[in-house]
Coordinates of C-alpha atoms and ligand atoms in Angstrom, one line a residue:
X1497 CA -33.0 -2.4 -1.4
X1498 CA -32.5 0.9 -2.5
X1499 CA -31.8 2.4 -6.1
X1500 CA -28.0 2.9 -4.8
X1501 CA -25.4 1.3 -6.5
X1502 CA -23.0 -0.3 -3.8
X1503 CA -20.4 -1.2 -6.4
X1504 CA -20.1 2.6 -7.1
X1505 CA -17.5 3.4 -4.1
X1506 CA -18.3 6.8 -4.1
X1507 CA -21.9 6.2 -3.4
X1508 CA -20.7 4.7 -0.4
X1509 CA -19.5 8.3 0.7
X1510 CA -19.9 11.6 0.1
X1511 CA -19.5 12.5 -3.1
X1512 CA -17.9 16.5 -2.3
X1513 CA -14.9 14.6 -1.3
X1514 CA -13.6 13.5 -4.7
X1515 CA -12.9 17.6 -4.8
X1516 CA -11.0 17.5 -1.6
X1517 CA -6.9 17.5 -1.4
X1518 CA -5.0 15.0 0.6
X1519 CA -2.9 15.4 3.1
X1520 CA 0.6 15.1 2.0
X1521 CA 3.0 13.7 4.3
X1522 CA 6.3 14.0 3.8
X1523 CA 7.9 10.6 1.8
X1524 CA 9.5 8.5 4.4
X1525 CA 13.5 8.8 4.0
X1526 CA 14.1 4.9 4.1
X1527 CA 12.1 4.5 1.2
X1528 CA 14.1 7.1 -0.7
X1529 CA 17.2 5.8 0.6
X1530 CA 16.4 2.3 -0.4
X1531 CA 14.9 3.8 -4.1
X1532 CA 18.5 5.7 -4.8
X1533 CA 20.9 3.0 -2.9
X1534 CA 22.3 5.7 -0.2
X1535 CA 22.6 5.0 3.3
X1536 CA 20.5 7.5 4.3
X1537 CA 18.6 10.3 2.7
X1538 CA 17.5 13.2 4.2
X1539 CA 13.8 14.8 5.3
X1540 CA 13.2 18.3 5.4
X1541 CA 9.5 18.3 4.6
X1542 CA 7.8 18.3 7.8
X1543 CA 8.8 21.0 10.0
X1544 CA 10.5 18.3 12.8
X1545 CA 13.2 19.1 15.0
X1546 CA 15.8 17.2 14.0
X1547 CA 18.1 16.4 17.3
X1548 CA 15.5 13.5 18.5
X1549 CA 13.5 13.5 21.2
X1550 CA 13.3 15.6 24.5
X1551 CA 15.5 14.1 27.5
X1552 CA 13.8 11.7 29.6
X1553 CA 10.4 11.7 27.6
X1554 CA 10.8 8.4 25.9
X1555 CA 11.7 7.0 29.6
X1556 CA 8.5 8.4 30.9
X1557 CA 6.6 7.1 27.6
X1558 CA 7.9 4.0 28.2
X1559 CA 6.4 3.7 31.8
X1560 CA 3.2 5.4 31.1
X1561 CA 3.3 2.5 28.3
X1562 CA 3.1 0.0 30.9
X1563 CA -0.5 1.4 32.3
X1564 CA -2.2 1.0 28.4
X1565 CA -4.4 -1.7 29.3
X1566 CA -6.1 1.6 30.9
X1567 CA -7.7 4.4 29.5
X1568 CA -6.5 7.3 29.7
X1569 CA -7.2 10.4 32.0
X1570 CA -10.2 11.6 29.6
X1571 CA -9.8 15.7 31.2
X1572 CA -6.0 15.4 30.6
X1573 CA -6.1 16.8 34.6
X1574 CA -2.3 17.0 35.1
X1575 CA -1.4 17.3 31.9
X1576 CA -3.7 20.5 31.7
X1577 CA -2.6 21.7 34.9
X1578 CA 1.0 21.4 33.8
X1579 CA 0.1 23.8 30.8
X1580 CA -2.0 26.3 32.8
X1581 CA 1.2 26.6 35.1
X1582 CA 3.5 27.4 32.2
X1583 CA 1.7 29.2 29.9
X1584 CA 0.5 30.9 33.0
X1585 CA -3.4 30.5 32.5
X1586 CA -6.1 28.5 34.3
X1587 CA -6.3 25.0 33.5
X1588 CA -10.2 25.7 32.6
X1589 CA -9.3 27.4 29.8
X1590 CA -6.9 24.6 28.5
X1591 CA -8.2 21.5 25.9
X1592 CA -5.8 18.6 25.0
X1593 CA -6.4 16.7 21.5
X1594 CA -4.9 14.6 19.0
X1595 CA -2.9 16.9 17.8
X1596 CA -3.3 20.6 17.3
X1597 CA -4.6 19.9 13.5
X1598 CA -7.3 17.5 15.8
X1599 CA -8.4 21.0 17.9
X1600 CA -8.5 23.1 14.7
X1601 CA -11.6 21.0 13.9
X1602 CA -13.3 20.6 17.0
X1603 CA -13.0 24.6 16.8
X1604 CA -14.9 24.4 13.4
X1605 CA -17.2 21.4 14.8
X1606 CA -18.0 23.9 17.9
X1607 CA -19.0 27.0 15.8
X1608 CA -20.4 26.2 12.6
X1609 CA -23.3 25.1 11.3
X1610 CA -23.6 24.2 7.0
X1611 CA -23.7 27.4 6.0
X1612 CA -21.8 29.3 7.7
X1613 CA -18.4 30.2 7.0
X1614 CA -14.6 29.9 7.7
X1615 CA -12.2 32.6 6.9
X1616 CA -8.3 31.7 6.0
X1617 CA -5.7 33.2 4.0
X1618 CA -4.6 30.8 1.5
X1619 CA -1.7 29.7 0.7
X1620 CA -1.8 28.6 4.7
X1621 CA -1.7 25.3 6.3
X1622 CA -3.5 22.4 3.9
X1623 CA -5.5 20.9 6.4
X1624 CA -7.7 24.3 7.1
X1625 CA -9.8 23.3 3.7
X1626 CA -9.8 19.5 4.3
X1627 CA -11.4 20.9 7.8
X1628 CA -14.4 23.5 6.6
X1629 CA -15.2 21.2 3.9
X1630 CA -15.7 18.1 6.4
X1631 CA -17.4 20.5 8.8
X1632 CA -19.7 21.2 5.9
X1633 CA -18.5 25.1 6.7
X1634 CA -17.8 27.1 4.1
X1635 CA -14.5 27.6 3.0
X1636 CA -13.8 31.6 2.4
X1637 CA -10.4 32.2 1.0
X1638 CA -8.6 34.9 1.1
X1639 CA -5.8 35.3 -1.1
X1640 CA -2.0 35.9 0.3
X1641 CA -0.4 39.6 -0.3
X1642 CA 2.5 39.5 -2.9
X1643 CA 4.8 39.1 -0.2
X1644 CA 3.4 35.2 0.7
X1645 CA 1.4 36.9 4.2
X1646 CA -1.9 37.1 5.1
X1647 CA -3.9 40.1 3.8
X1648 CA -5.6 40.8 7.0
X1649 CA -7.7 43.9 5.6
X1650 CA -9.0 42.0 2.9
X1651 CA -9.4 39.2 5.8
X1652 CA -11.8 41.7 7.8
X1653 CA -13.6 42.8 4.6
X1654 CA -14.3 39.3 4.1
X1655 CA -16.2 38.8 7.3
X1656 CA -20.3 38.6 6.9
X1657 CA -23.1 37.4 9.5
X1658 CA -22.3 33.6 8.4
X1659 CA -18.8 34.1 9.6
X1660 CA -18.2 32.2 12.7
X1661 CA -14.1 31.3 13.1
X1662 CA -11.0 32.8 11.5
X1663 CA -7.8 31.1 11.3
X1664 CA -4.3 33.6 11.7
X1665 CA -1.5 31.2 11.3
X1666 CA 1.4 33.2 12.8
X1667 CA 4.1 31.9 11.4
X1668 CA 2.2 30.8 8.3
X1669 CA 2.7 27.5 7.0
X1670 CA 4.4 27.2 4.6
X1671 CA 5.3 30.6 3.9
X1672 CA 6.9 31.3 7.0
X1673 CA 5.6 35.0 7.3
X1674 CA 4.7 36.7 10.0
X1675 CA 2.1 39.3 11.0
X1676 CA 3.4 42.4 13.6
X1677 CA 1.4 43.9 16.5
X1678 CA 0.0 47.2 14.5
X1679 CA -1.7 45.5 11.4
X1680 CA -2.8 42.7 14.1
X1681 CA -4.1 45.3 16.7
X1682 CA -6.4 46.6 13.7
X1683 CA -7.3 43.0 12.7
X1684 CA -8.7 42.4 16.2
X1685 CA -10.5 45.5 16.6
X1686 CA -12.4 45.5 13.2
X1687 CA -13.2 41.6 13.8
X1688 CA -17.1 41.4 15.4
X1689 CA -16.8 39.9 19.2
X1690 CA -18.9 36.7 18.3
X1691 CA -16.6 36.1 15.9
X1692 CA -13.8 33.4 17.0
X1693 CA -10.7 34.3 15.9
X1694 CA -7.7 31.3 16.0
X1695 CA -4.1 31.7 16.5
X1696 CA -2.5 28.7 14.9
X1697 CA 0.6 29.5 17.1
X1698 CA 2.6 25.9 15.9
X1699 CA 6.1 27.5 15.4
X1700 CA 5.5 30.4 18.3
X1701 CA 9.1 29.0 19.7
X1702 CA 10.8 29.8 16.4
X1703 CA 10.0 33.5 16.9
X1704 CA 12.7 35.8 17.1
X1705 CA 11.3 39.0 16.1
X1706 CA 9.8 41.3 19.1
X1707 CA 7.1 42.4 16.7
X1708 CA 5.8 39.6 16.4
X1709 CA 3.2 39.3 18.8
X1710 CA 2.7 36.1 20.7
X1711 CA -1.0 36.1 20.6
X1712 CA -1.6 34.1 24.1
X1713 CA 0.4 37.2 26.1
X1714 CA -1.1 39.8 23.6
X1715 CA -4.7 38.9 23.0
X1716 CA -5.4 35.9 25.1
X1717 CA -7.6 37.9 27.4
X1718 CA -10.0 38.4 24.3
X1719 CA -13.1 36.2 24.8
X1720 CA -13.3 35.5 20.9
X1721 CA -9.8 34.5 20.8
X1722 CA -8.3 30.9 21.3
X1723 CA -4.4 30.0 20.5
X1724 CA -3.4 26.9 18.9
X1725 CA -0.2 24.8 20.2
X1726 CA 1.1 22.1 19.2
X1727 CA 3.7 19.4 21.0
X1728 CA 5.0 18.0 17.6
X1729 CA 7.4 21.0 16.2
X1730 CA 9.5 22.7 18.7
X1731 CA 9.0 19.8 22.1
X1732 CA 9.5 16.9 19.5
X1733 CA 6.7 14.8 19.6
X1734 CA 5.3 14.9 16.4
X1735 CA 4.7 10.8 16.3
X1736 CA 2.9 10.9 19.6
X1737 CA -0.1 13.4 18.2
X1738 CA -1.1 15.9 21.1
X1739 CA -1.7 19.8 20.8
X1740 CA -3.7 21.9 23.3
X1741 CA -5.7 25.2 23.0
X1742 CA -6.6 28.0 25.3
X1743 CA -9.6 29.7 25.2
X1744 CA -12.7 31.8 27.1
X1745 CA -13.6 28.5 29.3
X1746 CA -16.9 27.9 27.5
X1747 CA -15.3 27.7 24.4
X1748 CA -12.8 25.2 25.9
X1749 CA -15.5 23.4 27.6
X1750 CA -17.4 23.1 24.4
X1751 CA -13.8 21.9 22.7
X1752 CA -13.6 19.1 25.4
X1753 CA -17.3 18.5 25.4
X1754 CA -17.0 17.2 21.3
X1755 CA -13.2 15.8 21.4
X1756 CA -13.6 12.5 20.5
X1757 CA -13.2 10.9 23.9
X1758 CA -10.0 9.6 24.9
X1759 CA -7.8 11.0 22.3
X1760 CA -4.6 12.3 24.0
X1761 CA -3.6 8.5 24.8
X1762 CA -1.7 7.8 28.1
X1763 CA 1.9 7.5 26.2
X1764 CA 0.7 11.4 24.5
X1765 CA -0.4 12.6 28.4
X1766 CA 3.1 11.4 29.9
X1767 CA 5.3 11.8 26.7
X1768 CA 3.6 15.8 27.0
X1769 CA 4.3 16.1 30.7
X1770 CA 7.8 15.1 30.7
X1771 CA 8.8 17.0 27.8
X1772 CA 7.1 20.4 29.3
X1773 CA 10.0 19.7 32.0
X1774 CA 12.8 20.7 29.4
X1775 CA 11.6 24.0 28.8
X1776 CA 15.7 24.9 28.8
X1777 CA 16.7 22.6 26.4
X1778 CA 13.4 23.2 23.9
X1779 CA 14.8 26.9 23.8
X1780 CA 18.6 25.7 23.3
X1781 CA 17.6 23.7 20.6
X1782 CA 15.4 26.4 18.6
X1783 CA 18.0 28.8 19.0
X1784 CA 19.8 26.2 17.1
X1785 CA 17.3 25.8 14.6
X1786 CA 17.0 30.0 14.2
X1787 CA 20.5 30.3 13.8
X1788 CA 20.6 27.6 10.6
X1789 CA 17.4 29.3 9.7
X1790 CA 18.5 32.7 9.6
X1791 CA 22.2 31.1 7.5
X1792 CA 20.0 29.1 5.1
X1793 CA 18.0 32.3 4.3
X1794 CA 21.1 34.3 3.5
X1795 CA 22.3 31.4 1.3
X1796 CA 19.0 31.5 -0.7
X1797 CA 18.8 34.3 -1.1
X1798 CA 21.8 35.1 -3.2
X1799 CA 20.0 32.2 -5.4
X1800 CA 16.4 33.2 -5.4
X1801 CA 16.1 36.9 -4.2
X1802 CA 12.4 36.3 -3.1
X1803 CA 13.0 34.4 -0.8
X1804 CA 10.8 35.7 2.7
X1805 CA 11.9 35.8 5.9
X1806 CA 10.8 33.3 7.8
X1807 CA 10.2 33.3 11.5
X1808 CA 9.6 29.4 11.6
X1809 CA 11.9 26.4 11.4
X1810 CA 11.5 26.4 7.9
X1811 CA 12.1 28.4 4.4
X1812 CA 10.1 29.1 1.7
X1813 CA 11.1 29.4 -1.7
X1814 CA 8.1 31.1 -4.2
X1815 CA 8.9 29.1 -7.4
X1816 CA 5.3 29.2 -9.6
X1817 CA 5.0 27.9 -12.8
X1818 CA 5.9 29.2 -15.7
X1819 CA 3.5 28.9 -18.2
X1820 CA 4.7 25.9 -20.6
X1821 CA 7.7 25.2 -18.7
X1822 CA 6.2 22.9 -16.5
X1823 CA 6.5 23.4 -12.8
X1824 CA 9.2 24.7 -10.9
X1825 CA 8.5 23.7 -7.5
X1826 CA 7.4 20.4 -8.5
X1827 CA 10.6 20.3 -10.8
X1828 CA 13.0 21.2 -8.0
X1829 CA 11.8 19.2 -5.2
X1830 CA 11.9 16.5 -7.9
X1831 CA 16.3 17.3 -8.3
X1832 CA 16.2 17.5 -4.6
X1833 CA 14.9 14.0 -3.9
X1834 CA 16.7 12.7 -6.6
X1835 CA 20.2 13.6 -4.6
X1836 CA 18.3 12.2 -1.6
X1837 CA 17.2 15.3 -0.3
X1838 CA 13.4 15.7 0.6
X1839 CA 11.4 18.7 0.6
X1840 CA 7.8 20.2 0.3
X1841 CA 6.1 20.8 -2.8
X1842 CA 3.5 23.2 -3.8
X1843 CA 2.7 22.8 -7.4
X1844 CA 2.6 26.2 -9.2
X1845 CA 3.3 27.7 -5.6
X1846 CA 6.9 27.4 -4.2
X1847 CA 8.7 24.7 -2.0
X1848 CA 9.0 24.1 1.8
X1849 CA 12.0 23.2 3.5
X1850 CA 12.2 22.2 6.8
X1851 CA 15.4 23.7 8.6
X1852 CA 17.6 20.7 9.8
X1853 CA 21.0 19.9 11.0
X1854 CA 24.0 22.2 9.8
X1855 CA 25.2 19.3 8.0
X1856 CA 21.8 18.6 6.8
X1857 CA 20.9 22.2 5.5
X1858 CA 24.3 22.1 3.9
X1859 CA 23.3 19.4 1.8
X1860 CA 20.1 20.9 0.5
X1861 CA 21.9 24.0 -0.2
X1862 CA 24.4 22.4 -1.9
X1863 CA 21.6 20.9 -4.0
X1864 CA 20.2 24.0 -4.7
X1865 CA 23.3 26.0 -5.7
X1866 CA 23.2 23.7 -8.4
X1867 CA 20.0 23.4 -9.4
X1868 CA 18.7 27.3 -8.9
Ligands
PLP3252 C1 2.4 21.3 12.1 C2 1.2 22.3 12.2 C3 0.2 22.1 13.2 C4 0.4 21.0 14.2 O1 -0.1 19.8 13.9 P1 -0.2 18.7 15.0 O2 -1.5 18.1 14.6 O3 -0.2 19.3 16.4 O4 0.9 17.8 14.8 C5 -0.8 23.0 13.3 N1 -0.8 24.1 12.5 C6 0.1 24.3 11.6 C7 0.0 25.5 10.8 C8 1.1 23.4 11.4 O5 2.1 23.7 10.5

């Protein structure tokens, strides 16, 4: 026996992660439905697609489902050798896991010791904290500008000799900003070379704007650099969990060296494969979603001025508290769920909403035209 106190749950565990946030999924719409007696509510609070899945993917999931008494291919061989041949890179440089979020970690697990530290611009995407501080990294934040991007001077001022990885979400989540090819070429060339710098790339396919650099074509060749993707925004499988990265080989080696074995599953490894087969129809459908985007915007925007432009399949609105008023963002998403819409809160930040259907955005807009 020791002098621990078993009954005490959080001596059971460690005691930093009382500080920590949650994840917050979005709430499920069925619930909401039920909670308001509608047929059907609507959820624009996690940056899906909303036209279902790829053709012929949940055929091939099916089939693949029939070989799960198996493991899995652990190297992801022809799933990886499917991405090197349309992202146009060797397969060596390529690591499949759980999910991009899943790789973002293993990029953290693979660089840093306690100690040293992890650079991000915050307001960006809530898992990077949950990350460093389960890492035992440490977190270095770096404040967004006053237009909701990353301030990527004050991101290279913040680098020091415990700095090991960088995270540039292009779009940022939840912002929807992006950063262009000058203030990014002076990023990369004031960032030291042992220094990893990662592209969270997860709405590259949203990307209208030539500026916009797509990091894998731009700086991919860049030993320090690896580029995040992810299978669950624009190629629809969000519920299946698998991502990919590509790196310098060694640091994709290392990646598939620590991945917790097994975890793209066989239904993932298939479900990823078929869906990289309907390349066309992935870019018919974001051009649907841009199109919305870009309408949805404009709409805002004679509501709530402020409103960025977003390069993502989703919108931003910056509604922070005002002091004694209670909270805005909480407050709206709050009117928005109770006409069975669903959004994103921040509290004190602003609110993310995922672009949907036409029908679907016309709904939250209509909600917000009376509530803004
Ligand atoms: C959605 C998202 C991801 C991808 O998550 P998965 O784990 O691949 O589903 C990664 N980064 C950002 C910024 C995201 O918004």
């Amino acid at each position: 026996m020791t002098g621990r106190d078993p009954s005490q749950p959080n001596r059971l565990t460690r005691a930093d992660l009382a500080g920590l946030p949650n994840y917050v999924p979005g709430r499920s719409p069925a619930d909401l439905a039920r909670e308001l007696g509608l047929p059907e509510a609507i959820k624009l609070a996690s940056n899906e697609v909303p036209y279902g899945p790829l053709p012929g993917v949940v055929e091939a999931v099916a089939e693949a489902a029939a070989g799960m008494h198996r493991y899995p291919d652990l190297a992801a061989v022809a799933l990886r050798d499917a991405l090197a041949e349309h992202y146009d890179v060797a397969a060596d440089r390529i690591a499949t896991g759980c999910g991009s979020v899943a790789l973002a970690e293993h990029l953290v697990r693979v660089t840093s010791l306690p100690g040293d530290e992890v650079v991000y611009s915050w307001r960006s995407f809530e898992a990077y904290p949950i990350i460093a501080a389960t890492s035992a990294a440490t977190s270095v934040r770096v404040p967004n500008t006053s237009g909701h991007g990353h301030d990527l001077a004050a991101m290279a001022g913040a680098i020091t000799d415990r700095t090991r990885l960088i995270f540039v979400c292009n779009p940022n989540n939840p912002t929807g900003t992006s950063l262009r090819r000058a203030e990014l070429d002076r990023f990369m060339d004031a960032v030291p070379d042992d220094v990893l710098v990662v592209f969270d790339e997860a709405y590259r396919e949203f990307v209208t704007d030539p500026d916009v650099p797509d990091a894998l074509v731009t700086y991919g060749d860049r030993p320090n650099v690896v580029i995040l993707r992810t299978l669950s925004k624009a190629w629809g499988l969000a519920g299946l969990r698998i991502g990919f990265l590509v790196a310098h080989p060694e640091v994709a080696a290392a990646v598939r060296k620590v991945v917790t074995p097994f975890s793209s599953s066989i239904v993932a490894q298939a479900g990823a494969l078929a869906a990289l087969a309907q390349a066309e129809e992935v870019r018919r459908r974001c051009a649907l979603v841009v199109a919305e985007r870009d309408r949805v915007t404009e709409a805002l925007r004679k509501l709530l001025p402020e409103v960025p432009e977003s390069q993502a399949n989703f919108v931003w609105l910056p509604l922070s508290g005002v002091p004694g008023q209670g909270d805005r963002a909480v407050e709206f998403a709050r009117a928005c769920e109770a006409r069975g819409v669903i959004v994103r809160p921040f509290p004190g930040e602003g609110v993310r909403v995922t672009i949907g259907t036409p029908a679907e955005n016309d709904a939250f807009l209509a909600v917000a035209e009376s509530v803004l």
